[in-house]
Amino acid sequence: METANVEQITRLVIEAINRMETEKKSDGFAVPVGVSARHVHLTQEHVEALFGPGYQLTKRKELMGGQFASNETVTIVGLKLRAIENVRVLGPVRKASQVEVSATDAIRLGMNVPVRESGDIEGSAPIAIVGPKGAIYLNEGCIVAMRHIHMSPADARAAGVRDGDFVSVRADNERGTIFDHVKIRVDESFTLEMHIDTDEANAALISTGDMVTIVD
């Protein structure tokens, strides 16, 4: 009788441990959030067109992957001459200039702006950029950035995902939001962080530093 009780208790303990492990796995992989405001990437040629010959961007704050928020800001102007001032320039300079806005910004500018991955600007919206020393016009280059998660290779292995995968992410707060079609981007220089724009963050009541979970 005593042996039977021990076996029964052992079985119940093992079942409880297995259940806890299953629940733990179903909880998913936790990721901190970084809310990305509107910003601009520029070529060196365009930096000089906007800020003067020989001008170099000056560093304000380090970001992941060798990027930085610069001290420089510009004004962006839509096709209907609607403008947004004090838009931060990010460095270092790129091979192609690009403006990233939210959907609300696009409405404010009076423009139809596609959702794209950063760098995918072919056929995107045109926009003008005005600096203290000049202005430029981009025939294409304005996008609403696709939400994504930056990861190191070690983070990707731990999460069971690969570069280019798409996942669903859950925010466990009073809004209970699920973000689908979140792209995974993996690089040795990346710090674990999910990037969403201000529209998405405000709608889901999420702030920079909040945690979300990869659930699928």
Short mmCIF file of C-alpha atoms in Angstrom, two decimals:
data_model
loop_
_atom_site.label_atom_id
_atom_site.label_comp_id
_atom_site.label_asym_id
_atom_site.label_seq_id
_atom_site.Cartn_x
_atom_site.Cartn_y
_atom_site.Cartn_z
CA MET A 1 0.00 0.00 0.00
CA GLU A 2 2.83 2.35 0.92
CA THR A 3 4.71 1.51 -2.29
CA ALA A 4 1.57 2.21 -4.34
CA ASN A 5 1.19 5.60 -2.68
CA VAL A 6 4.83 6.48 -3.44
CA GLU A 7 4.40 5.45 -7.07
CA GLN A 8 1.18 7.45 -7.36
CA ILE A 9 2.80 10.55 -5.84
CA THR A 10 5.84 10.16 -8.10
CA ARG A 11 3.59 9.90 -11.15
CA LEU A 12 1.65 13.00 -10.13
CA VAL A 13 4.87 14.96 -9.59
CA ILE A 14 6.22 13.92 -13.00
CA GLU A 15 2.92 14.90 -14.66
CA ALA A 16 3.02 18.27 -12.92
CA ILE A 17 6.61 18.89 -14.05
CA ASN A 18 5.75 17.93 -17.64
CA ARG A 19 2.70 20.19 -17.55
CA MET A 20 4.81 23.09 -16.29
CA GLU A 21 7.39 22.52 -19.03
CA THR A 22 4.65 22.46 -21.66
CA GLU A 23 3.13 25.67 -20.31
CA LYS A 24 6.57 27.27 -20.21
CA LYS A 25 7.18 26.40 -23.87
CA SER A 26 3.75 27.70 -24.86
CA ASP A 27 4.56 31.01 -23.20
CA GLY A 28 6.88 31.71 -26.12
CA PHE A 29 10.07 33.75 -26.39
CA ALA A 30 10.14 37.15 -24.68
CA VAL A 31 11.39 40.21 -26.60
CA PRO A 32 11.74 43.86 -25.50
CA VAL A 33 10.11 46.53 -27.64
CA GLY A 34 11.67 49.62 -29.18
CA VAL A 35 9.20 52.19 -30.51
CA SER A 36 10.57 53.80 -33.67
CA ALA A 37 9.56 57.39 -34.45
CA ARG A 38 9.73 58.92 -37.94
CA HIS A 39 13.29 59.35 -39.19
CA VAL A 40 15.49 59.84 -42.24
CA HIS A 41 18.50 58.03 -43.70
CA LEU A 42 20.70 59.99 -46.11
CA THR A 43 23.52 59.48 -48.57
CA GLN A 44 26.63 61.61 -48.06
CA GLU A 45 25.72 63.54 -51.19
CA HIS A 46 22.33 64.41 -49.72
CA VAL A 47 23.85 65.25 -46.31
CA GLU A 48 25.97 67.87 -48.05
CA ALA A 49 23.03 69.13 -50.14
CA LEU A 50 21.02 69.69 -46.97
CA PHE A 51 23.71 70.82 -44.52
CA GLY A 52 26.50 72.20 -46.66
CA PRO A 53 29.60 71.01 -48.58
CA GLY A 54 31.79 68.58 -46.63
CA TYR A 55 29.27 68.29 -43.79
CA GLN A 56 29.44 65.17 -41.57
CA LEU A 57 26.62 63.90 -39.37
CA THR A 58 27.30 64.31 -35.64
CA LYS A 59 26.46 61.55 -33.19
CA ARG A 60 23.78 62.10 -30.54
CA LYS A 61 22.98 58.55 -29.40
CA GLU A 62 24.34 55.09 -30.23
CA LEU A 63 21.87 52.61 -31.72
CA MET A 64 22.23 48.92 -32.53
CA GLY A 65 24.10 47.59 -35.53
CA GLY A 66 26.52 50.51 -35.67
CA GLN A 67 23.75 53.03 -36.32
CA PHE A 68 23.28 56.25 -34.40
CA ALA A 69 20.75 59.03 -33.93
CA SER A 70 22.41 62.23 -35.11
CA ASN A 71 22.01 65.75 -33.79
CA GLU A 72 20.75 66.81 -37.20
CA THR A 73 17.06 67.19 -38.07
CA VAL A 74 15.23 68.05 -41.29
CA THR A 75 11.76 68.95 -42.51
CA ILE A 76 9.92 66.48 -44.74
CA VAL A 77 7.36 67.77 -47.25
CA GLY A 78 4.60 65.79 -48.96
CA LEU A 79 3.16 66.25 -52.44
CA LYS A 80 0.44 68.58 -51.15
CA LEU A 81 3.09 70.78 -49.51
CA ARG A 82 2.18 69.51 -46.06
CA ALA A 83 5.26 69.36 -43.86
CA ILE A 84 6.57 67.71 -40.69
CA GLU A 85 9.46 69.48 -38.98
CA ASN A 86 12.28 68.25 -36.73
CA VAL A 87 12.58 64.77 -38.22
CA ARG A 88 15.70 63.05 -36.89
CA VAL A 89 18.46 61.95 -39.26
CA LEU A 90 20.04 58.55 -38.48
CA GLY A 91 23.62 57.69 -39.34
CA PRO A 92 25.89 56.53 -40.72
CA VAL A 93 25.21 57.58 -44.31
CA ARG A 94 23.67 55.02 -46.66
CA LYS A 95 23.83 54.15 -50.34
CA ALA A 96 20.28 55.44 -50.84
CA SER A 97 18.28 58.05 -48.95
CA GLN A 98 15.08 56.92 -47.25
CA VAL A 99 12.33 58.45 -45.11
CA GLU A 100 10.41 56.28 -42.62
CA VAL A 101 7.06 57.57 -41.34
CA SER A 102 3.99 56.17 -39.61
CA ALA A 103 0.63 55.75 -41.37
CA THR A 104 -0.64 58.75 -39.41
CA ASP A 105 2.32 60.80 -40.66
CA ALA A 106 1.46 59.75 -44.22
CA ILE A 107 -2.10 61.04 -43.79
CA ARG A 108 -0.73 64.27 -42.34
CA LEU A 109 1.53 64.63 -45.38
CA GLY A 110 -1.37 63.86 -47.75
CA MET A 111 0.43 60.85 -49.21
CA ASN A 112 -0.15 57.18 -49.99
CA VAL A 113 2.91 55.49 -48.45
CA PRO A 114 3.53 51.73 -48.78
CA VAL A 115 4.53 49.39 -45.94
CA ARG A 116 8.04 48.14 -46.72
CA GLU A 117 11.09 46.61 -45.11
CA SER A 118 13.81 49.18 -44.54
CA GLY A 119 15.91 49.51 -47.68
CA ASP A 120 13.14 48.31 -50.01
CA ILE A 121 12.31 51.66 -51.59
CA GLU A 122 11.79 50.81 -55.27
CA GLY A 123 8.45 52.25 -56.34
CA SER A 124 7.79 53.79 -52.91
CA ALA A 125 6.38 57.27 -52.32
CA PRO A 126 8.16 60.47 -53.40
CA ILE A 127 9.02 63.12 -50.83
CA ALA A 128 11.00 66.35 -50.41
CA ILE A 129 13.51 66.91 -47.60
CA VAL A 130 14.51 70.40 -46.48
CA GLY A 131 17.63 71.19 -44.46
CA PRO A 132 19.24 74.42 -43.25
CA LYS A 133 21.41 74.76 -46.37
CA GLY A 134 19.24 73.32 -49.11
CA ALA A 135 16.56 70.86 -50.19
CA ILE A 136 16.34 67.59 -52.11
CA TYR A 137 13.50 65.75 -53.83
CA LEU A 138 13.29 61.95 -53.80
CA ASN A 139 11.30 60.35 -56.62
CA GLU A 140 10.99 57.32 -54.34
CA GLY A 141 12.11 56.61 -50.80
CA CYS A 142 9.28 57.25 -48.35
CA ILE A 143 7.95 54.14 -46.58
CA VAL A 144 6.01 52.96 -43.54
CA ALA A 145 8.48 50.52 -41.99
CA MET A 146 7.41 46.89 -41.66
CA ARG A 147 7.44 45.75 -38.03
CA HIS A 148 10.36 43.44 -37.31
CA ILE A 149 12.53 41.86 -34.62
CA HIS A 150 16.30 42.31 -34.47
CA MET A 151 18.17 39.28 -33.10
CA SER A 152 21.67 37.96 -32.68
CA PRO A 153 22.31 34.42 -34.00
CA ALA A 154 22.25 33.15 -30.39
CA ASP A 155 18.84 34.75 -29.79
CA ALA A 156 17.54 33.23 -33.03
CA ARG A 157 18.67 29.76 -31.96
CA ALA A 158 17.03 30.19 -28.57
CA ALA A 159 13.79 31.35 -30.18
CA GLY A 160 13.87 28.63 -32.83
CA VAL A 161 13.71 31.07 -35.75
CA ARG A 162 15.87 32.07 -38.71
CA ASP A 163 16.63 35.27 -40.58
CA GLY A 164 13.71 36.14 -42.85
CA ASP A 165 11.10 34.16 -40.91
CA PHE A 166 7.75 35.75 -40.10
CA VAL A 167 6.26 35.27 -36.63
CA SER A 168 3.29 36.35 -34.53
CA VAL A 169 3.91 38.34 -31.37
CA ARG A 170 1.61 38.82 -28.37
CA ALA A 171 1.45 41.84 -26.07
CA ASP A 172 -0.01 40.77 -22.72
CA ASN A 173 -1.56 43.99 -21.47
CA GLU A 174 -5.06 45.41 -21.22
CA ARG A 175 -5.31 45.68 -25.02
CA GLY A 176 -4.19 42.08 -25.56
CA THR A 177 -2.75 42.76 -29.00
CA ILE A 178 -1.43 40.15 -31.45
CA PHE A 179 1.00 41.39 -34.11
CA ASP A 180 1.14 39.11 -37.17
CA HIS A 181 3.67 39.21 -40.05
CA VAL A 182 6.60 40.30 -37.87
CA LYS A 183 9.83 39.71 -39.77
CA ILE A 184 12.90 38.24 -38.08
CA ARG A 185 16.22 39.96 -38.88
CA VAL A 186 19.37 38.23 -37.62
CA ASP A 187 22.87 39.70 -37.44
CA GLU A 188 25.84 39.49 -35.08
CA SER A 189 25.61 43.25 -34.47
CA PHE A 190 21.94 43.19 -33.43
CA THR A 191 20.58 43.48 -29.91
CA LEU A 192 17.31 41.67 -29.22
CA GLU A 193 14.46 44.12 -29.85
CA MET A 194 11.16 44.32 -31.70
CA HIS A 195 10.68 47.55 -33.64
CA ILE A 196 7.21 48.96 -34.16
CA ASP A 197 6.20 52.47 -35.14
CA THR A 198 4.36 55.02 -33.02
CA ASP A 199 0.95 54.15 -34.50
CA GLU A 200 1.29 50.48 -33.57
CA ALA A 201 2.65 51.30 -30.12
CA ASN A 202 -0.12 53.77 -29.31
CA ALA A 203 -2.87 51.44 -30.52
CA ALA A 204 -1.53 48.57 -28.37
CA LEU A 205 -0.61 50.75 -25.35
CA ILE A 206 3.05 49.70 -25.66
CA SER A 207 6.09 51.78 -24.71
CA THR A 208 9.80 51.29 -25.35
CA GLY A 209 11.12 48.71 -22.90
CA ASP A 210 7.85 46.77 -22.58
CA MET A 211 8.04 43.03 -23.21
CA VAL A 212 6.18 41.03 -25.85
CA THR A 213 6.25 37.34 -26.69
CA ILE A 214 6.83 35.40 -29.89
CA VAL A 215 3.97 32.89 -29.89
CA ASP A 216 4.08 31.39 -33.39
#
